[in-house]
mmCIF file of C-alpha atoms in Angstrom:
data_model
loop_
_atom_site.group_PDB
_atom_site.id
_atom_site.type_symbol
_atom_site.label_atom_id
_atom_site.label_comp_id
_atom_site.label_asym_id
_atom_site.label_seq_id
_atom_site.Cartn_x
_atom_site.Cartn_y
_atom_site.Cartn_z
ATOM 1 C CA MET A 1 2.501 -25.974 -21.613
ATOM 2 C CA LEU A 2 -0.918 -24.727 -20.085
ATOM 3 C CA ARG A 3 0.782 -23.077 -17.533
ATOM 4 C CA LEU A 4 3.262 -21.501 -19.631
ATOM 5 C CA VAL A 5 -0.343 -19.889 -21.374
ATOM 6 C CA TRP A 6 -1.949 -18.847 -18.375
ATOM 7 C CA ALA A 7 1.568 -17.534 -17.257
ATOM 8 C CA ILE A 8 1.563 -14.985 -21.218
ATOM 9 C CA ALA A 9 -2.358 -14.699 -20.935
ATOM 10 C CA SER A 10 -1.854 -12.948 -16.911
ATOM 11 C CA ILE A 11 0.891 -11.006 -17.489
ATOM 12 C CA ALA A 12 -0.341 -9.685 -21.002
ATOM 13 C CA LEU A 13 -3.664 -8.728 -19.112
ATOM 14 C CA THR A 14 -1.692 -7.172 -16.392
ATOM 15 C CA LEU A 15 0.251 -4.938 -18.054
ATOM 16 C CA PHE A 16 -1.861 -3.892 -20.983
ATOM 17 C CA ALA A 17 -4.559 -3.097 -17.643
ATOM 18 C CA PHE A 18 -1.773 -0.899 -15.914
ATOM 19 C CA ARG A 19 -0.648 0.882 -19.516
ATOM 20 C CA ALA A 20 -4.194 1.135 -20.311
ATOM 21 C CA SER A 21 -4.856 2.690 -17.052
ATOM 22 C CA SER A 22 -1.860 4.972 -17.147
ATOM 23 C CA ALA A 23 -3.345 6.365 -20.978
ATOM 24 C CA VAL A 24 -6.389 7.143 -19.028
ATOM 25 C CA HIS A 25 -5.182 9.021 -16.043
ATOM 26 C CA ALA A 26 -2.607 11.275 -18.222
ATOM 27 C CA ARG A 27 -5.592 12.474 -20.196
ATOM 28 C CA PHE A 28 -8.218 12.671 -17.312
ATOM 29 C CA ARG A 29 -6.542 13.885 -14.057
ATOM 30 C CA SER A 30 -8.193 12.791 -11.220
ATOM 31 C CA PRO A 31 -8.103 10.408 -7.893
ATOM 32 C CA LEU A 32 -10.717 7.851 -9.568
ATOM 33 C CA THR A 33 -8.529 7.433 -12.452
ATOM 34 C CA SER A 34 -5.383 6.409 -10.347
ATOM 35 C CA PRO A 35 -4.174 3.434 -12.488
ATOM 36 C CA VAL A 36 -3.805 0.657 -9.614
ATOM 37 C CA PHE A 37 -7.073 1.556 -8.826
ATOM 38 C CA LEU A 38 -8.443 1.215 -12.537
ATOM 39 C CA ALA A 39 -6.021 -1.637 -13.382
ATOM 40 C CA VAL A 40 -7.284 -3.198 -10.804
ATOM 41 C CA VAL A 41 -11.391 -2.943 -11.619
ATOM 42 C CA GLY A 42 -10.228 -3.795 -15.176
ATOM 43 C CA ILE A 43 -9.278 -6.817 -14.401
ATOM 44 C CA MET A 44 -11.575 -7.439 -11.952
ATOM 45 C CA ILE A 45 -14.185 -7.238 -14.675
ATOM 46 C CA VAL A 46 -12.241 -9.071 -17.474
ATOM 47 C CA LEU A 47 -12.408 -11.689 -15.287
ATOM 48 C CA ALA A 48 -15.972 -12.111 -14.330
ATOM 49 C CA VAL A 49 -17.402 -11.216 -17.628
ATOM 50 C CA SER A 50 -14.652 -14.393 -19.241
ATOM 51 C CA GLY A 51 -15.845 -16.212 -16.161
ATOM 52 C CA ILE A 52 -12.022 -16.804 -15.294
ATOM 53 C CA ASP A 53 -11.218 -18.079 -11.775
ATOM 54 C CA TYR A 54 -8.990 -15.091 -10.514
ATOM 55 C CA VAL A 55 -6.591 -18.844 -9.152
ATOM 56 C CA PRO A 56 -5.558 -19.095 -12.630
ATOM 57 C CA TYR A 57 -4.533 -15.259 -13.028
ATOM 58 C CA ARG A 58 -2.679 -15.210 -9.599
ATOM 59 C CA ARG A 59 -0.552 -17.621 -10.332
ATOM 60 C CA GLY A 60 -0.129 -16.586 -14.389
ATOM 61 C CA ALA A 61 1.190 -13.768 -12.719
ATOM 62 C CA GLU A 62 3.583 -15.398 -10.399
ATOM 63 C CA PRO A 63 6.644 -14.341 -12.195
ATOM 64 C CA LEU A 64 5.079 -10.636 -12.302
ATOM 65 C CA ILE A 65 4.610 -11.421 -8.322
ATOM 66 C CA ALA A 66 8.489 -12.687 -7.408
ATOM 67 C CA LEU A 67 9.435 -9.364 -9.448
ATOM 68 C CA LEU A 68 8.520 -7.456 -5.907
ATOM 69 C CA GLY A 69 10.973 -8.306 -3.862
ATOM 70 C CA PRO A 70 13.783 -7.318 -6.460
ATOM 71 C CA ALA A 71 12.069 -3.872 -7.667
ATOM 72 C CA THR A 72 11.488 -3.229 -3.647
ATOM 73 C CA ALA A 73 15.378 -3.883 -3.323
ATOM 74 C CA ALA A 74 16.277 -1.599 -5.845
ATOM 75 C CA LEU A 75 14.763 1.483 -3.941
ATOM 76 C CA ALA A 76 18.337 1.147 -2.264
ATOM 77 C CA VAL A 77 19.873 2.804 -5.569
ATOM 78 C CA PRO A 78 18.147 6.110 -5.414
ATOM 79 C CA LEU A 79 18.197 6.215 -0.919
ATOM 80 C CA TYR A 80 22.060 5.396 -1.639
ATOM 81 C CA LYS A 81 22.147 8.742 -4.359
ATOM 82 C CA HIS A 82 20.477 10.882 -2.352
ATOM 83 C CA ARG A 83 21.095 10.067 1.147
ATOM 84 C CA GLN A 84 22.531 13.387 2.137
ATOM 85 C CA THR A 85 18.995 14.461 1.235
ATOM 86 C CA LEU A 86 17.502 11.531 4.177
ATOM 87 C CA PHE A 87 20.229 12.431 6.931
ATOM 88 C CA ALA A 88 19.695 16.762 6.670
ATOM 89 C CA HIS A 89 16.095 15.298 7.501
ATOM 90 C CA LEU A 90 16.483 12.385 9.588
ATOM 91 C CA LEU A 91 15.352 13.775 12.615
ATOM 92 C CA PRO A 92 11.807 15.334 11.560
ATOM 93 C CA ALA A 93 11.675 12.137 9.365
ATOM 94 C CA ILE A 94 11.261 9.613 12.346
ATOM 95 C CA THR A 95 9.380 11.657 14.081
ATOM 96 C CA GLY A 96 6.867 12.408 11.614
ATOM 97 C CA LEU A 97 7.062 8.456 10.934
ATOM 98 C CA VAL A 98 6.389 7.712 14.468
ATOM 99 C CA CYS A 99 3.719 9.498 14.803
ATOM 100 C CA GLY A 100 1.781 8.703 11.428
ATOM 101 C CA ALA A 101 2.267 5.236 11.661
ATOM 102 C CA MET A 102 0.606 5.388 15.562
ATOM 103 C CA ALA A 103 -1.927 8.185 14.933
ATOM 104 C CA THR A 104 -3.177 5.904 11.540
ATOM 105 C CA LEU A 105 -3.258 2.733 13.935
ATOM 106 C CA SER A 106 -5.286 4.771 16.905
ATOM 107 C CA ALA A 107 -7.604 6.642 14.121
ATOM 108 C CA ALA A 108 -8.610 3.265 12.648
ATOM 109 C CA VAL A 109 -9.030 1.121 15.865
ATOM 110 C CA VAL A 110 -11.606 4.294 16.797
ATOM 111 C CA LEU A 111 -13.410 4.731 14.113
ATOM 112 C CA ALA A 112 -14.086 1.444 13.800
ATOM 113 C CA ALA A 113 -15.254 0.812 17.451
ATOM 114 C CA GLY A 114 -17.334 3.757 17.110
ATOM 115 C CA PHE A 115 -19.061 2.587 14.447
ATOM 116 C CA GLY A 116 -20.180 -0.369 16.473
ATOM 117 C CA LEU A 117 -17.631 -2.993 13.988
ATOM 118 C CA ALA A 118 -17.823 -6.620 15.464
ATOM 119 C CA PRO A 119 -14.093 -6.599 17.510
ATOM 120 C CA VAL A 120 -12.702 -8.973 15.288
ATOM 121 C CA VAL A 121 -12.708 -6.172 12.401
ATOM 122 C CA VAL A 122 -11.662 -3.172 14.752
ATOM 123 C CA ARG A 123 -8.607 -4.996 15.598
ATOM 124 C CA SER A 124 -7.860 -6.314 12.532
ATOM 125 C CA ILE A 125 -8.319 -2.770 10.983
ATOM 126 C CA GLY A 126 -5.894 -1.463 12.947
ATOM 127 C CA ILE A 127 -3.068 -2.637 11.505
ATOM 128 C CA LYS A 128 -4.360 -1.929 8.028
ATOM 129 C CA SER A 129 -1.850 0.485 6.427
ATOM 130 C CA VAL A 130 1.161 -2.369 7.668
ATOM 131 C CA THR A 131 2.383 -4.116 4.268
ATOM 132 C CA ALA A 132 0.941 -8.204 4.171
ATOM 133 C CA PRO A 133 3.644 -10.399 4.947
ATOM 134 C CA ILE A 134 3.766 -8.925 8.173
ATOM 135 C CA ALA A 135 0.614 -8.158 8.737
ATOM 136 C CA VAL A 136 -0.500 -11.329 8.416
ATOM 137 C CA GLU A 137 1.745 -12.392 11.185
ATOM 138 C CA LEU A 138 0.455 -10.073 13.135
ATOM 139 C CA ALA A 139 -3.191 -10.325 13.226
ATOM 140 C CA PRO A 140 -3.462 -13.605 15.380
ATOM 141 C CA LEU A 141 -1.252 -11.935 18.187
ATOM 142 C CA ILE A 142 -4.018 -9.202 18.029
ATOM 143 C CA GLY A 143 -7.061 -10.864 17.912
ATOM 144 C CA GLY A 144 -7.446 -10.324 14.148
ATOM 145 C CA ASP A 145 -8.017 -12.596 11.044
ATOM 146 C CA PRO A 146 -5.694 -12.992 8.546
ATOM 147 C CA ALA A 147 -7.439 -12.913 6.041
ATOM 148 C CA LEU A 148 -9.611 -9.956 6.623
ATOM 149 C CA THR A 149 -6.469 -8.151 7.316
ATOM 150 C CA VAL A 150 -5.262 -8.439 4.052
ATOM 151 C CA ALA A 151 -8.257 -7.414 2.380
ATOM 152 C CA LEU A 152 -7.755 -4.170 4.253
ATOM 153 C CA VAL A 153 -4.152 -4.096 3.984
ATOM 154 C CA VAL A 154 -5.497 -4.225 -0.082
ATOM 155 C CA ALA A 155 -8.093 -1.409 -0.204
ATOM 156 C CA THR A 156 -6.118 0.935 2.127
ATOM 157 C CA GLY A 157 -2.872 0.748 -0.578
ATOM 158 C CA ILE A 158 -5.180 1.504 -3.061
ATOM 159 C CA LEU A 159 -6.793 3.749 -1.121
ATOM 160 C CA GLY A 160 -3.601 5.432 -0.652
ATOM 161 C CA ALA A 161 -2.513 5.532 -3.915
ATOM 162 C CA MET A 162 -5.465 7.080 -5.341
ATOM 163 C CA LEU A 163 -6.062 9.926 -2.802
ATOM 164 C CA GLY A 164 -2.878 10.317 -1.422
ATOM 165 C CA PRO A 165 -1.375 12.452 -3.963
ATOM 166 C CA TRP A 166 -4.636 14.366 -4.311
ATOM 167 C CA LEU A 167 -4.872 14.679 -0.919
ATOM 168 C CA LEU A 168 -1.241 16.095 -0.243
ATOM 169 C CA ASP A 169 -1.540 18.564 -3.349
ATOM 170 C CA ARG A 170 -4.343 20.308 -1.427
ATOM 171 C CA VAL A 171 -2.397 20.258 1.781
ATOM 172 C CA GLY A 172 0.795 22.223 -0.105
ATOM 173 C CA VAL A 173 2.713 19.150 0.432
ATOM 174 C CA ARG A 174 5.518 19.505 -1.756
ATOM 175 C CA ASP A 175 8.264 18.575 -0.736
ATOM 176 C CA PRO A 176 9.450 14.522 -2.016
ATOM 177 C CA VAL A 177 11.277 14.007 1.768
ATOM 178 C CA ALA A 178 7.520 14.626 3.155
ATOM 179 C CA ARG A 179 5.780 13.274 0.920
ATOM 180 C CA GLY A 180 7.707 10.102 0.679
ATOM 181 C CA LEU A 181 7.006 8.946 4.047
ATOM 182 C CA ALA A 182 3.282 9.662 3.936
ATOM 183 C CA PHE A 183 3.042 7.388 1.243
ATOM 184 C CA GLY A 184 5.372 4.732 2.807
ATOM 185 C CA THR A 185 3.674 4.691 6.825
ATOM 186 C CA VAL A 186 0.759 4.320 6.068
ATOM 187 C CA ALA A 187 -0.199 2.456 1.952
ATOM 188 C CA HIS A 188 2.792 0.773 1.912
ATOM 189 C CA GLY A 189 3.898 -1.153 -0.976
ATOM 190 C CA ILE A 190 1.481 -0.054 -2.939
ATOM 191 C CA GLY A 191 1.481 3.761 -2.207
ATOM 192 C CA THR A 192 5.824 3.133 -2.434
ATOM 193 C CA ALA A 193 4.474 2.247 -6.338
ATOM 194 C CA GLN A 194 3.167 5.297 -6.473
ATOM 195 C CA ALA A 195 5.494 7.655 -4.480
ATOM 196 C CA ALA A 196 8.305 6.057 -6.984
ATOM 197 C CA THR A 197 5.699 7.407 -10.095
ATOM 198 C CA GLU A 198 6.469 11.434 -8.678
ATOM 199 C CA GLY A 199 10.473 10.575 -8.478
ATOM 200 C CA GLU A 200 13.468 8.661 -7.063
ATOM 201 C CA ILE A 201 13.345 10.560 -3.574
ATOM 202 C CA GLN A 202 10.145 10.208 -2.761
ATOM 203 C CA GLY A 203 10.229 6.331 -3.619
ATOM 204 C CA ALA A 204 13.640 5.420 -2.234
ATOM 205 C CA VAL A 205 11.870 7.051 1.244
ATOM 206 C CA ALA A 206 8.871 5.434 0.713
ATOM 207 C CA GLY A 207 10.227 2.206 0.512
ATOM 208 C CA VAL A 208 11.626 3.303 4.144
ATOM 209 C CA ALA A 209 9.155 4.709 6.081
ATOM 210 C CA MET A 210 7.403 1.255 4.368
ATOM 211 C CA GLY A 211 9.718 -1.123 6.323
ATOM 212 C CA ALA A 212 9.977 1.263 9.511
ATOM 213 C CA ALA A 213 6.565 2.233 10.174
ATOM 214 C CA ALA A 214 6.122 -1.971 9.903
ATOM 215 C CA VAL A 215 8.578 -1.943 12.778
ATOM 216 C CA VAL A 216 6.913 0.566 14.592
ATOM 217 C CA VAL A 217 2.997 -1.177 14.289
ATOM 218 C CA SER A 218 4.198 -4.859 14.972
ATOM 219 C CA MET A 219 5.949 -3.671 18.154
ATOM 220 C CA SER A 220 3.153 -0.960 19.515
ATOM 221 C CA ALA A 221 0.376 -3.065 18.184
ATOM 222 C CA PRO A 222 0.136 -5.966 20.948
ATOM 223 C CA LEU A 223 -0.002 -3.392 24.010
ATOM 224 C CA VAL A 224 -1.689 -0.152 21.907
ATOM 225 C CA ILE A 225 -4.519 -1.750 20.073
ATOM 226 C CA PRO A 226 -6.466 -4.226 23.692
ATOM 227 C CA ARG A 227 -5.730 -0.519 25.656
ATOM 228 C CA LEU A 228 -7.556 1.338 23.060
ATOM 229 C CA LEU A 229 -10.416 -1.206 23.246
ATOM 230 C CA GLN A 230 -10.595 -1.099 26.659
ATOM 231 C CA LEU A 231 -11.021 2.452 26.980
ATOM 232 C CA LEU A 232 -13.534 2.195 24.326
ATOM 233 C CA ILE A 233 -15.523 -0.813 25.038
#
């Protein structure tokens, strides 16, 4: 019975936080009013003020978390509907995805090393744009810390969802395929969710980009990151 109460309370809090954040964003358009960012901050404030530990909230929200898999698989439907669009842009899409994945990995490592961060932080931050389940397994292979990596992955996704639309608008990127690639490659699952709010094509392409970028980084990170560290340190 207690578990059911926690589930109802956690799900209600999560849905309310997101709906309220979406309403705020609809009225006050800004990167700082991104629904994902505001919802996370709102839930953190509620948990802190009420003294509720994160663990029971996390357990109560498991039914929502379990829907992430089917939701991701559902992206295949709009992808199939717009497959001709994707095929028409296949070569530039693959090129952009590989370049984007390698650029975000290299830039993170170079900047972290340039600021003199600890080697474990530098290694962990290099795979920040890979979806969390893969990043956790990849971190030990490159000498990173799994817990730190997950925190960096979540932060990257939130920042990508917050600043991605604003930045892409500022530089004039309007094409739905290009926007979907950017979100999925750099901001993984959270970015894909943001892309899906923009349109079917953006969400579908972002889902594919998220998976493909994870493959690219998983294959290259164990080779590229140590080599970069040798050149920088």
